[in-house]
Coordinates of C-alpha atoms and ligand atoms in Angstrom, one line a residue:
X1011 CA -16.7 -13.7 22.2
X1012 CA -14.4 -11.6 23.3
X1013 CA -11.4 -10.4 22.2
X1014 CA -8.3 -10.2 24.6
X1015 CA -7.7 -6.3 25.9
X1016 CA -5.0 -3.9 25.6
X1017 CA -5.2 -2.5 22.5
X1018 CA -3.7 0.8 22.5
X1019 CA -1.3 3.5 20.3
X1020 CA 2.2 2.7 18.7
X1021 CA 5.1 3.4 20.9
X1022 CA 8.6 3.4 19.7
X1023 CA 10.0 0.0 19.6
X1024 CA 6.9 -1.1 18.4
X1025 CA 6.7 -3.6 15.1
X1026 CA 4.9 -2.7 11.6
X1027 CA 4.1 -4.8 9.5
X1028 CA 3.3 -2.7 5.8
X1029 CA 0.5 -5.4 3.4
X1030 CA 0.4 -4.3 0.4
X1031 CA -0.8 -5.5 -3.3
X1032 CA -3.6 -5.4 -5.9
X1033 CA -7.3 -4.5 -5.2
X1034 CA -9.3 -7.5 -4.1
X1035 CA -6.6 -10.1 -3.3
X1036 CA -7.6 -10.0 0.5
X1037 CA -5.2 -7.7 2.2
X1038 CA -7.9 -6.6 4.6
X1039 CA -9.3 -10.1 4.9
X1040 CA -5.8 -11.4 5.9
X1041 CA -5.4 -8.2 8.8
X1042 CA -9.0 -9.6 10.0
X1043 CA -8.0 -12.5 10.6
X1044 CA -4.4 -12.1 12.1
X1045 CA -5.9 -9.2 14.4
X1046 CA -9.8 -10.4 15.1
X1047 CA -10.6 -6.8 13.8
X1048 CA -13.5 -5.5 11.9
X1049 CA -11.3 -5.2 8.8
X1050 CA -13.5 -3.5 6.1
X1051 CA -13.2 -6.3 3.2
X1052 CA -14.5 -5.5 -0.4
X1053 CA -17.2 -7.5 -2.4
X1054 CA -17.7 -5.8 -5.2
X1055 CA -15.0 -5.2 -8.4
X1056 CA -14.6 -1.5 -7.0
X1057 CA -11.6 -1.0 -4.8
X1058 CA -12.7 -1.2 -0.8
X1059 CA -9.8 0.1 1.2
X1060 CA -9.5 3.4 0.4
X1061 CA -6.5 5.0 3.3
X1062 CA -3.8 3.5 4.9
X1063 CA -4.8 2.1 8.0
X1064 CA -3.3 0.7 11.1
X1065 CA -4.6 -2.6 13.5
X1066 CA -2.7 -3.9 16.5
X1067 CA -2.5 -7.3 17.1
X1068 CA -4.2 -7.8 20.1
X1069 CA -1.8 -8.0 23.3
X1070 CA 0.9 -7.5 21.4
X1071 CA 3.5 -4.8 19.5
X1072 CA 2.6 -6.0 16.6
X1073 CA 0.8 -3.7 14.1
X1074 CA -0.2 -3.9 10.3
X1075 CA -1.1 -1.7 8.3
X1076 CA -3.8 -2.0 5.5
X1077 CA -2.7 -0.5 2.1
X1078 CA -5.2 0.7 -0.6
X1079 CA -4.5 -1.1 -4.3
X1080 CA -2.7 1.1 -6.8
X1081 CA -5.2 0.8 -10.0
X1082 CA -5.8 2.0 -13.2
X1083 CA -7.1 5.8 -12.1
X1084 CA -3.6 7.1 -12.3
X1085 CA -4.8 10.5 -10.2
X1086 CA -5.7 8.0 -7.7
X1087 CA -1.9 6.4 -7.7
X1088 CA -0.6 9.5 -6.6
X1089 CA -2.6 10.1 -3.8
X1090 CA -2.3 6.1 -2.1
X1091 CA 1.6 6.7 -2.9
X1092 CA 1.7 10.0 -0.3
X1093 CA -0.5 7.9 1.8
X1094 CA 1.9 5.3 2.0
X1095 CA 4.8 7.3 2.0
X1096 CA 3.6 9.3 4.6
X1097 CA 2.6 6.4 6.7
X1098 CA 5.8 5.1 6.4
X1099 CA 7.8 8.0 7.4
X1100 CA 5.7 8.8 10.1
X1101 CA 6.2 5.1 11.4
X1102 CA 10.3 5.6 10.7
X1103 CA 10.8 8.9 12.3
X1104 CA 8.9 8.0 15.3
X1105 CA 10.7 5.1 16.4
X1106 CA 8.5 2.4 15.1
X1107 CA 10.2 -0.6 14.3
X1108 CA 9.5 -1.2 10.6
X1109 CA 10.9 -4.6 10.2
X1110 CA 8.4 -6.4 7.4
X1111 CA 6.1 -6.0 4.1
X1112 CA 3.5 -8.6 2.6
X1113 CA 2.7 -8.4 -0.9
X1114 CA -0.4 -10.1 -1.6
X1115 CA -1.5 -12.2 -4.7
X1116 CA -4.5 -14.1 -5.0
X1117 CA -3.4 -17.6 -6.3
X1118 CA -7.1 -17.8 -8.3
X1119 CA -4.6 -15.5 -11.0
X1120 CA -1.8 -17.5 -12.8
X1121 CA -0.9 -14.5 -15.0
X1122 CA -0.2 -10.9 -14.1
X1123 CA -2.4 -8.8 -15.5
X1124 CA -1.8 -4.9 -16.1
X1125 CA -2.5 -4.0 -12.2
X1126 CA -0.9 -6.7 -11.2
X1127 CA 2.4 -5.9 -12.8
X1128 CA 2.0 -2.5 -11.8
X1129 CA 1.3 -3.4 -8.5
X1130 CA 4.4 -5.1 -8.4
X1131 CA 6.7 -1.9 -9.7
X1132 CA 5.1 0.1 -7.2
X1133 CA 6.3 -2.7 -4.0
X1134 CA 9.5 -3.0 -5.3
X1135 CA 10.4 0.6 -6.0
X1136 CA 8.8 1.5 -2.3
X1137 CA 10.9 -1.5 -0.8
X1138 CA 13.9 -0.7 -2.6
X1139 CA 15.5 -4.3 -4.4
X1140 CA 17.8 -4.4 -1.6
X1141 CA 15.3 -5.0 1.4
X1142 CA 13.7 -7.9 -0.2
X1143 CA 15.0 -10.2 3.0
X1144 CA 12.6 -8.2 4.6
X1145 CA 9.3 -9.1 2.5
X1146 CA 7.3 -11.4 2.1
X1147 CA 5.3 -12.3 -1.4
X1148 CA 1.7 -13.9 0.0
X1149 CA -0.4 -16.2 -1.9
X1150 CA -4.5 -16.0 -1.2
X1151 CA -7.7 -17.8 -1.7
X1152 CA -6.3 -21.4 -1.8
X1153 CA -9.4 -22.3 -1.5
X1154 CA -11.4 -21.3 -4.3
X1155 CA -9.5 -23.8 -6.6
X1156 CA -7.9 -27.5 -6.5
X1157 CA -5.1 -27.5 -5.4
X1158 CA -3.0 -28.9 -7.8
X1159 CA -4.5 -25.8 -10.6
X1160 CA -3.1 -23.7 -7.2
X1161 CA 0.6 -25.2 -7.0
X1162 CA 0.6 -25.2 -10.9
X1163 CA 0.1 -21.7 -10.7
X1164 CA 2.3 -21.2 -7.6
X1165 CA 5.5 -22.7 -9.8
X1166 CA 4.4 -20.1 -12.7
X1167 CA 4.9 -17.4 -10.1
X1168 CA 8.2 -18.2 -8.8
X1169 CA 10.0 -19.5 -11.5
X1170 CA 8.7 -16.7 -14.4
X1171 CA 11.0 -13.3 -14.1
X1172 CA 8.6 -11.3 -14.8
X1173 CA 6.7 -12.2 -11.9
X1174 CA 8.3 -13.2 -8.5
X1175 CA 11.7 -14.8 -9.7
X1176 CA 13.9 -12.2 -9.6
X1177 CA 12.3 -11.2 -5.7
X1178 CA 12.7 -14.6 -4.4
X1179 CA 16.4 -14.7 -6.1
X1180 CA 16.7 -11.5 -3.6
X1181 CA 16.0 -12.8 -0.8
X1182 CA 12.1 -12.5 -0.2
X1183 CA 10.6 -15.5 0.8
X1184 CA 7.4 -16.9 -0.1
X1185 CA 3.8 -18.1 1.7
X1186 CA 0.5 -19.5 1.7
X1187 CA -2.4 -17.9 3.5
X1188 CA -4.7 -21.0 4.9
X1189 CA -7.5 -18.9 5.3
X1190 CA -7.1 -18.9 9.2
X1191 CA -5.4 -17.1 12.0
X1192 CA -3.2 -19.7 13.0
X1193 CA -2.0 -19.5 9.3
X1194 CA -1.7 -15.5 9.4
X1195 CA 0.2 -15.8 12.9
X1196 CA 2.6 -18.2 11.2
X1197 CA 3.4 -15.9 8.0
X1198 CA 3.2 -12.4 10.9
X1199 CA 6.0 -14.4 13.3
X1200 CA 9.4 -14.9 10.7
X1201 CA 8.6 -11.1 9.6
X1202 CA 8.0 -9.5 13.5
X1203 CA 11.2 -11.2 14.2
X1204 CA 13.7 -9.1 11.9
X1205 CA 15.3 -6.4 12.2
X1206 CA 13.9 -2.8 11.5
X1207 CA 14.9 -1.1 8.1
X1208 CA 14.1 1.8 6.2
X1209 CA 11.9 1.7 2.8
X1210 CA 13.4 2.9 -0.3
X1211 CA 10.9 5.5 -0.8
X1212 CA 11.2 7.0 2.7
X1213 CA 15.0 6.9 2.5
X1214 CA 14.5 8.8 -0.2
X1215 CA 12.2 11.2 0.9
X1216 CA 14.5 12.0 4.5
X1217 CA 17.9 12.9 1.6
X1218 CA 15.0 15.6 0.6
X1219 CA 13.6 14.4 -2.4
X1220 CA 10.5 15.4 -3.8
X1221 CA 8.1 12.7 -4.2
X1222 CA 8.1 13.0 -7.6
X1223 CA 11.8 12.3 -7.3
X1224 CA 11.8 9.3 -5.5
X1225 CA 11.7 5.7 -7.8
X1226 CA 8.1 5.0 -7.1
X1227 CA 7.1 8.6 -7.7
X1228 CA 9.1 8.7 -11.0
X1229 CA 6.9 5.7 -11.6
X1230 CA 4.2 7.4 -10.9
X1231 CA 4.8 10.4 -12.5
X1232 CA 5.5 8.4 -16.1
X1233 CA 2.1 6.3 -15.5
X1234 CA 0.4 9.5 -15.3
X1235 CA 2.5 11.1 -18.5
X1236 CA 1.3 7.9 -21.1
X1237 CA -2.5 8.2 -19.5
X1238 CA -2.4 12.2 -20.4
X1239 CA -0.7 11.6 -24.2
X1240 CA -3.3 9.1 -25.0
X1241 CA -6.2 11.4 -23.3
X1242 CA -4.7 14.4 -25.3
X1243 CA -5.0 12.4 -28.4
X1244 CA -8.3 11.6 -27.6
X1245 CA -9.2 15.2 -27.3
X1246 CA -7.5 15.7 -30.9
X1247 CA -9.7 13.5 -32.3
X1248 CA -12.8 14.5 -30.8
X1249 CA -11.9 18.2 -32.0
X1250 CA -11.9 16.7 -35.8
X1251 CA -15.3 15.2 -34.8
X1252 CA -16.9 17.7 -33.6
X1253 CA -16.0 20.1 -36.3
X1254 CA -17.4 17.8 -38.8
X1255 CA -20.8 17.6 -36.6
X1256 CA -21.2 21.4 -37.4
X1257 CA -20.4 21.3 -41.1
X1258 CA -23.0 18.3 -41.6
X1259 CA -25.1 20.7 -39.2
X1260 CA -25.9 18.1 -36.4
X1261 CA -26.0 20.0 -33.7
X1262 CA -27.3 17.5 -31.8
X1263 CA -23.9 15.1 -32.4
X1264 CA -21.9 18.3 -31.6
X1265 CA -23.2 19.2 -28.4
X1266 CA -22.9 15.2 -27.8
X1267 CA -18.8 15.6 -28.3
X1268 CA -18.7 19.0 -27.0
X1269 CA -19.6 17.5 -23.8
X1270 CA -17.0 14.3 -24.2
X1271 CA -14.5 16.7 -24.9
X1272 CA -15.2 18.8 -21.7
X1273 CA -14.3 15.2 -19.8
X1274 CA -11.3 14.6 -21.2
X1275 CA -9.7 17.6 -20.5
X1276 CA -11.1 18.0 -17.2
X1277 CA -8.9 15.2 -17.0
X1278 CA -6.0 16.3 -18.3
X1279 CA -6.6 18.8 -16.2
X1280 CA -6.6 16.4 -13.1
X1281 CA -3.6 14.7 -14.0
X1282 CA -1.7 17.6 -15.0
X1283 CA -2.7 18.8 -11.4
X1284 CA -1.1 15.5 -9.7
X1285 CA 2.1 15.5 -11.9
X1286 CA 2.2 19.0 -9.9
X1287 CA 1.7 17.9 -6.6
X1288 CA 3.8 14.7 -7.2
X1289 CA 6.9 16.9 -8.5
X1290 CA 6.7 19.9 -5.8
X1291 CA 5.8 17.6 -2.9
X1292 CA 8.8 18.0 -1.0
X1293 CA 9.2 21.0 0.4
X1294 CA 6.4 20.4 2.9
X1295 CA 7.1 17.8 4.2
X1296 CA 10.9 18.3 4.0
X1297 CA 11.0 21.2 5.9
X1298 CA 8.5 19.7 8.5
X1299 CA 11.0 16.9 9.1
X1300 CA 13.9 18.6 8.9
X1301 CA 11.9 21.2 11.7
X1302 CA 10.9 17.8 13.7
X1303 CA 14.8 16.6 14.0
X1304 CA 15.8 20.8 14.8
X1305 CA 13.0 20.4 18.1
X1306 CA 13.6 16.8 18.6
X1307 CA 17.4 17.8 19.1
X1308 CA 16.4 20.5 21.2
X1309 CA 14.2 17.9 23.4
X1310 CA 11.1 19.4 23.3
X1311 CA 8.7 16.6 24.6
X1312 CA 5.6 18.4 23.4
X1313 CA 7.0 18.3 20.3
X1314 CA 7.1 14.2 20.9
X1315 CA 3.6 14.1 22.2
X1316 CA 2.0 15.7 19.2
X1317 CA 3.6 13.2 16.9
X1318 CA 2.9 9.9 19.0
X1319 CA -0.8 11.1 19.0
X1320 CA -0.7 11.8 14.7
X1321 CA 0.6 8.1 15.1
X1322 CA -2.2 7.1 17.4
X1323 CA -4.8 8.4 14.4
X1324 CA -3.4 5.8 12.5
X1325 CA -4.7 3.2 14.0
X1326 CA -8.1 2.0 14.5
X1327 CA -10.5 2.7 16.9
X1328 CA -9.5 -1.3 17.9
X1329 CA -10.9 -2.2 21.3
X1330 CA -13.9 -0.8 20.6
X1331 CA -14.8 -2.1 17.3
X1332 CA -13.1 -5.9 17.7
X1333 CA -15.6 -6.6 20.4
X1334 CA -18.4 -7.2 17.7
X1335 CA -16.6 -9.1 15.5
X1336 CA -16.8 -13.0 16.6
X1337 CA -19.0 -13.6 12.7
X1338 CA -15.7 -12.1 10.8
X1339 CA -13.0 -14.3 11.7
X1340 CA -13.9 -18.1 12.0
X1341 CA -10.7 -19.1 14.3
X1342 CA -10.9 -16.0 15.9
X1343 CA -10.8 -18.1 19.3
X1344 CA -7.6 -18.5 18.8
X1345 CA -6.5 -15.4 18.8
X1346 CA -6.0 -14.8 22.6
X1347 CA -3.2 -17.2 23.2
X1348 CA -1.7 -16.9 19.6
X1349 CA -1.2 -13.1 20.4
X1350 CA -0.3 -13.5 24.1
X1351 CA 2.7 -16.1 22.6
X1352 CA 3.1 -13.5 20.3
X1353 CA 3.7 -10.6 22.2
X1354 CA 6.0 -12.8 24.4
X1355 CA 8.3 -13.5 21.6
X1356 CA 8.3 -10.5 19.9
X1357 CA 9.1 -8.9 23.2
X1358 CA 11.4 -11.0 23.6
X1359 CA 13.1 -10.6 20.2
X1360 CA 13.3 -6.7 20.7
X1361 CA 14.7 -6.9 24.5
X1362 CA 17.4 -9.3 22.5
X1363 CA 18.5 -6.9 20.4
X1364 CA 18.4 -3.9 22.2
X1365 CA 20.8 -6.1 24.6
X1366 CA 22.5 -6.6 21.3
X1367 CA 22.8 -3.3 21.0
Ligands
GTP1847 N1 -11.7 -18.0 -0.1 C1 -11.4 -16.7 0.6 N2 -11.1 -15.5 -0.2 C2 -10.9 -14.8 -0.2 C3 -9.4 -14.4 0.4 N3 -8.8 -12.9 0.6 C4 -9.8 -12.0 0.2 N4 -10.7 -12.5 -0.4 C5 -12.3 -12.2 -0.8 O1 -12.0 -11.3 -1.6 C6 -12.8 -10.1 -1.6 C7 -11.6 -9.1 -1.1 O2 -10.9 -9.0 -0.3 P1 -10.4 -7.4 0.0 O3 -10.2 -8.2 1.4 O4 -11.4 -6.9 0.2 O5 -8.9 -7.4 -0.3 P2 -8.2 -5.9 -0.3 O6 -6.7 -6.7 -0.8 O7 -8.4 -5.9 0.8 O8 -9.1 -5.2 -1.3 P3 -8.9 -3.5 -1.5 O9 -9.0 -3.1 -0.4 O10 -10.0 -2.9 -2.4 O11 -7.1 -3.3 -1.9 C8 -13.7 -10.9 -0.7 O12 -15.1 -10.8 -1.4 C9 -12.8 -11.7 0.5 O13 -13.9 -12.0 1.3 C10 -8.9 -15.4 0.8 O14 -7.6 -16.0 1.8 N5 -9.4 -16.8 0.9
MG1848 MG1 -8.9 -3.5 2.0

């Protein structure tokens, strides 16, 4: 099967929809269906998507941003937040229209486990509660269990104040993904129609805060601090065990404990370094941002081109990759007509909005 041609780098006014959620919930799968592109999907328990990436819906001005989920390794949370923050800020400063956010959760999980709760908290802090009207809470994997069970789980998600109730009360919509391209497009259309907004994290960064001073950054710093305290406790225990092993002249055991202690110390140092970086990640960014504004004011075309190129690097080299992926999306035969329809639809909405402005 061939895919619609015309994949291109995003231009000012193009529409951005960000996809967030815990590892393995189906973010990349959803994007594969929606775009007909070969987005790498995970088959193991390990996180699959490690970097933020942008994918175009063919023949449309809509781009989906795939993000890695926050997991249990606190140091990588810092990198993930950095990636999301940089991507959002570049989108906003390059005039792209961030119009919607999808928060993905598998319907096979009725309860929100530790990492799901953490991702939900991060999602709220990145977006800001006042922007929930731009968000859609999406459930996936409906085909993996009986429908009644899924509906029961969905009810729990919707009504539990610790899960989605508050977000729905604040205006978030909910949707079910039906493992097909038309279903993906039905979810994307209403988000693409919304007007652009600036996520809370980006607002805070643009105000000159360090990443560690933003709501989302504070959450990551606190999590690292908590993990660091546990590690320091563990290190103290290991030290006691080590001294005891020496007293008992058990050299082999002492050696093993010493190695374990070294590993714990290394992790503590990594955590300290991550905290340090988060706390000071303003100066570079903020100054760069200020410089960009200044050079823009002076009308430096060259600078604008450089930013456009930079945004271009986010885009997966879609056209070439997309051609060989018929197997990835069973229903992608519908991609062309739907994407063309989406394009017309969204371009018309953008035009309408422009006229209103
Ligand atoms: N049947 C079904 N399987 C799904 C669905 N979504 C995801 N899966 C499966 O779940 C696994 C993980 O999916 P991914 O799309 O890689 O998940 P992800 O959210 O991108 O994960 P990370 O990249 O690790 O953050 C894969 O084996 C998918 O095939 C869905 O809606 N239906
Ligand atoms: Mg992924």
